[in-house]
mmCIF file of C-alpha atoms in Angstrom:
data_model
loop_
_atom_site.group_PDB
_atom_site.id
_atom_site.type_symbol
_atom_site.label_atom_id
_atom_site.label_comp_id
_atom_site.label_asym_id
_atom_site.label_seq_id
_atom_site.Cartn_x
_atom_site.Cartn_y
_atom_site.Cartn_z
ATOM 1 C CA GLN A 97 2.967 -40.604 -33.720
ATOM 2 C CA VAL A 98 1.142 -42.115 -36.662
ATOM 3 C CA GLN A 99 2.153 -45.588 -37.755
ATOM 4 C CA LEU A 100 1.872 -46.130 -41.499
ATOM 5 C CA LYS A 101 2.230 -49.440 -43.230
ATOM 6 C CA GLU A 102 2.314 -49.873 -46.982
ATOM 7 C CA SER A 103 1.027 -52.960 -48.714
ATOM 8 C CA GLU A 104 3.415 -55.161 -50.597
ATOM 9 C CA GLY A 105 4.586 -53.682 -53.879
ATOM 10 C CA GLY A 106 5.358 -55.785 -56.880
ATOM 11 C CA SER A 107 6.927 -56.335 -60.244
ATOM 12 C CA VAL A 108 5.059 -55.778 -63.481
ATOM 13 C CA ARG A 109 5.759 -55.304 -67.148
ATOM 14 C CA VAL A 110 5.501 -51.976 -68.905
ATOM 15 C CA GLY A 111 1.859 -51.068 -69.331
ATOM 16 C CA GLY A 112 0.771 -53.079 -66.322
ATOM 17 C CA SER A 113 -1.021 -51.958 -63.182
ATOM 18 C CA LEU A 114 -0.438 -52.072 -59.455
ATOM 19 C CA ARG A 115 -2.460 -50.841 -56.505
ATOM 20 C CA LEU A 116 -0.673 -49.743 -53.361
ATOM 21 C CA SER A 117 -2.390 -49.286 -50.028
ATOM 22 C CA CYS A 118 -1.268 -47.689 -46.800
ATOM 23 C CA THR A 119 -2.979 -48.294 -43.474
ATOM 24 C CA ALA A 120 -2.679 -45.858 -40.575
ATOM 25 C CA SER A 121 -2.895 -46.331 -36.833
ATOM 26 C CA GLY A 122 -1.965 -44.442 -33.717
ATOM 27 C CA TYR A 123 -2.976 -41.024 -35.022
ATOM 28 C CA ASP A 124 -3.653 -38.148 -32.652
ATOM 29 C CA TYR A 125 -6.312 -36.411 -34.725
ATOM 30 C CA ASP A 126 -9.239 -37.687 -36.710
ATOM 31 C CA PHE A 127 -7.779 -39.461 -39.705
ATOM 32 C CA ASN A 128 -9.782 -37.283 -42.072
ATOM 33 C CA HIS A 129 -7.863 -34.248 -40.804
ATOM 34 C CA TYR A 130 -4.625 -35.554 -42.278
ATOM 35 C CA CYS A 131 -3.043 -34.683 -45.566
ATOM 36 C CA LEU A 132 -1.913 -37.942 -47.129
ATOM 37 C CA ALA A 133 0.689 -38.411 -49.816
ATOM 38 C CA TRP A 134 2.793 -40.830 -51.798
ATOM 39 C CA PHE A 135 6.472 -40.245 -52.458
ATOM 40 C CA ARG A 136 9.051 -42.323 -54.245
ATOM 41 C CA GLY A 137 12.776 -42.837 -54.381
ATOM 42 C CA GLN A 138 15.645 -41.765 -52.195
ATOM 43 C CA GLU A 139 14.991 -38.184 -53.166
ATOM 44 C CA ARG A 140 11.420 -38.509 -51.936
ATOM 45 C CA GLU A 141 9.905 -37.286 -55.179
ATOM 46 C CA THR A 142 6.310 -36.295 -54.621
ATOM 47 C CA VAL A 143 3.951 -38.539 -56.562
ATOM 48 C CA ALA A 144 0.537 -37.404 -55.348
ATOM 49 C CA THR A 145 -1.236 -35.797 -52.432
ATOM 50 C CA ILE A 146 -4.797 -35.835 -51.169
ATOM 51 C CA ASP A 147 -6.165 -33.473 -48.578
ATOM 52 C CA SER A 148 -8.996 -33.767 -46.085
ATOM 53 C CA ALA A 149 -11.510 -32.689 -48.734
ATOM 54 C CA SER A 150 -10.117 -35.326 -51.122
ATOM 55 C CA VAL A 151 -8.641 -32.672 -53.364
ATOM 56 C CA THR A 152 -5.757 -34.306 -55.209
ATOM 57 C CA THR A 153 -2.533 -33.167 -56.830
ATOM 58 C CA TYR A 154 -0.184 -35.184 -59.027
ATOM 59 C CA GLU A 155 3.355 -35.036 -60.256
ATOM 60 C CA GLU A 156 3.262 -34.207 -63.946
ATOM 61 C CA SER A 157 4.644 -37.512 -65.197
ATOM 62 C CA VAL A 158 1.952 -39.583 -63.471
ATOM 63 C CA LYS A 159 -1.084 -37.484 -64.357
ATOM 64 C CA GLY A 160 -3.675 -39.573 -66.126
ATOM 65 C CA ARG A 161 -1.980 -42.813 -65.058
ATOM 66 C CA PHE A 162 -2.037 -42.743 -61.251
ATOM 67 C CA THR A 163 -4.992 -42.165 -58.953
ATOM 68 C CA ILE A 164 -4.667 -41.365 -55.273
ATOM 69 C CA SER A 165 -7.652 -41.977 -53.029
ATOM 70 C CA ARG A 166 -8.471 -42.300 -49.353
ATOM 71 C CA ASP A 167 -10.962 -44.270 -47.298
ATOM 72 C CA ASP A 168 -11.231 -42.466 -44.000
ATOM 73 C CA ALA A 169 -13.609 -45.074 -42.575
ATOM 74 C CA LYS A 170 -10.838 -47.649 -42.967
ATOM 75 C CA ASN A 171 -7.921 -45.290 -42.240
ATOM 76 C CA THR A 172 -6.450 -46.238 -45.575
ATOM 77 C CA LEU A 173 -4.723 -44.485 -48.454
ATOM 78 C CA HIS A 174 -4.503 -45.979 -51.940
ATOM 79 C CA LEU A 175 -2.492 -45.396 -55.078
ATOM 80 C CA GLN A 176 -3.790 -46.991 -58.258
ATOM 81 C CA MET A 177 -1.014 -47.085 -60.832
ATOM 82 C CA ASP A 178 -1.923 -47.845 -64.427
ATOM 83 C CA ASN A 179 0.070 -47.883 -67.641
ATOM 84 C CA LEU A 180 3.260 -48.234 -65.645
ATOM 85 C CA LYS A 181 6.581 -47.232 -67.159
ATOM 86 C CA VAL A 182 10.112 -48.354 -66.402
ATOM 87 C CA GLU A 183 10.832 -44.960 -64.873
ATOM 88 C CA ASP A 184 8.104 -45.555 -62.283
ATOM 89 C CA SER A 185 10.323 -48.184 -60.649
ATOM 90 C CA ALA A 186 11.206 -47.035 -57.145
ATOM 91 C CA MET A 187 10.553 -47.487 -53.471
ATOM 92 C CA TYR A 188 7.174 -45.914 -52.731
ATOM 93 C CA TYR A 189 6.427 -44.308 -49.377
ATOM 94 C CA CYS A 190 3.182 -43.117 -47.884
ATOM 95 C CA ALA A 191 3.189 -40.131 -45.559
ATOM 96 C CA ALA A 192 0.724 -38.252 -43.405
ATOM 97 C CA GLU A 193 0.618 -34.861 -41.806
ATOM 98 C CA PRO A 194 -2.249 -33.160 -39.955
ATOM 99 C CA GLY A 195 -3.607 -30.049 -41.582
ATOM 100 C CA TRP A 196 -3.023 -28.601 -45.014
ATOM 101 C CA CYS A 197 -1.196 -30.414 -47.773
ATOM 102 C CA SER A 198 2.356 -29.568 -48.703
ATOM 103 C CA TRP A 199 4.068 -30.697 -51.880
ATOM 104 C CA MET A 200 7.366 -30.913 -50.020
ATOM 105 C CA TRP A 201 8.429 -34.135 -48.336
ATOM 106 C CA GLU A 202 10.184 -32.148 -45.607
ATOM 107 C CA GLN A 203 6.800 -31.046 -44.273
ATOM 108 C CA PHE A 204 5.706 -34.613 -43.497
ATOM 109 C CA THR A 205 6.626 -36.114 -40.165
ATOM 110 C CA ASN A 206 4.865 -39.485 -40.401
ATOM 111 C CA TRP A 207 6.207 -42.055 -42.854
ATOM 112 C CA GLY A 208 5.803 -45.661 -43.808
ATOM 113 C CA ARG A 209 8.853 -47.824 -44.401
ATOM 114 C CA GLY A 210 8.302 -48.036 -48.122
ATOM 115 C CA THR A 211 7.354 -50.715 -50.600
ATOM 116 C CA PRO A 212 9.212 -51.562 -53.821
ATOM 117 C CA VAL A 213 7.728 -51.233 -57.272
ATOM 118 C CA SER A 214 9.602 -52.642 -60.240
ATOM 119 C CA VAL A 215 8.549 -52.155 -63.850
ATOM 120 C CA SER A 216 10.377 -54.033 -66.566
ATOM 121 C CA SER A 217 10.269 -53.765 -70.323
#
């Protein structure tokens, strides 16, 4: 079972930036074999995914504002969030699953506990 721990979130004003990180441990496969993703909210809305080849996908509303990246040498996933909007406020979760990337949260079995992001006007 992979243990995932998100960095502390934060509170910013509209237009501000935050960078989230997620560190993994206890994985059964090489870390670079995992699909990694960020989700948000109770509904686990998919924000972005990154596969083992660092191919990325983004939810439409965050394209051009958010950047997902991975550092396999440090077993870490990042989410750079720029030009934040009020509607980006949510609990953000990182997730990992060995193999190919799914857009669906149900396909991920390894989750962090979440970190809060609050954007105010």
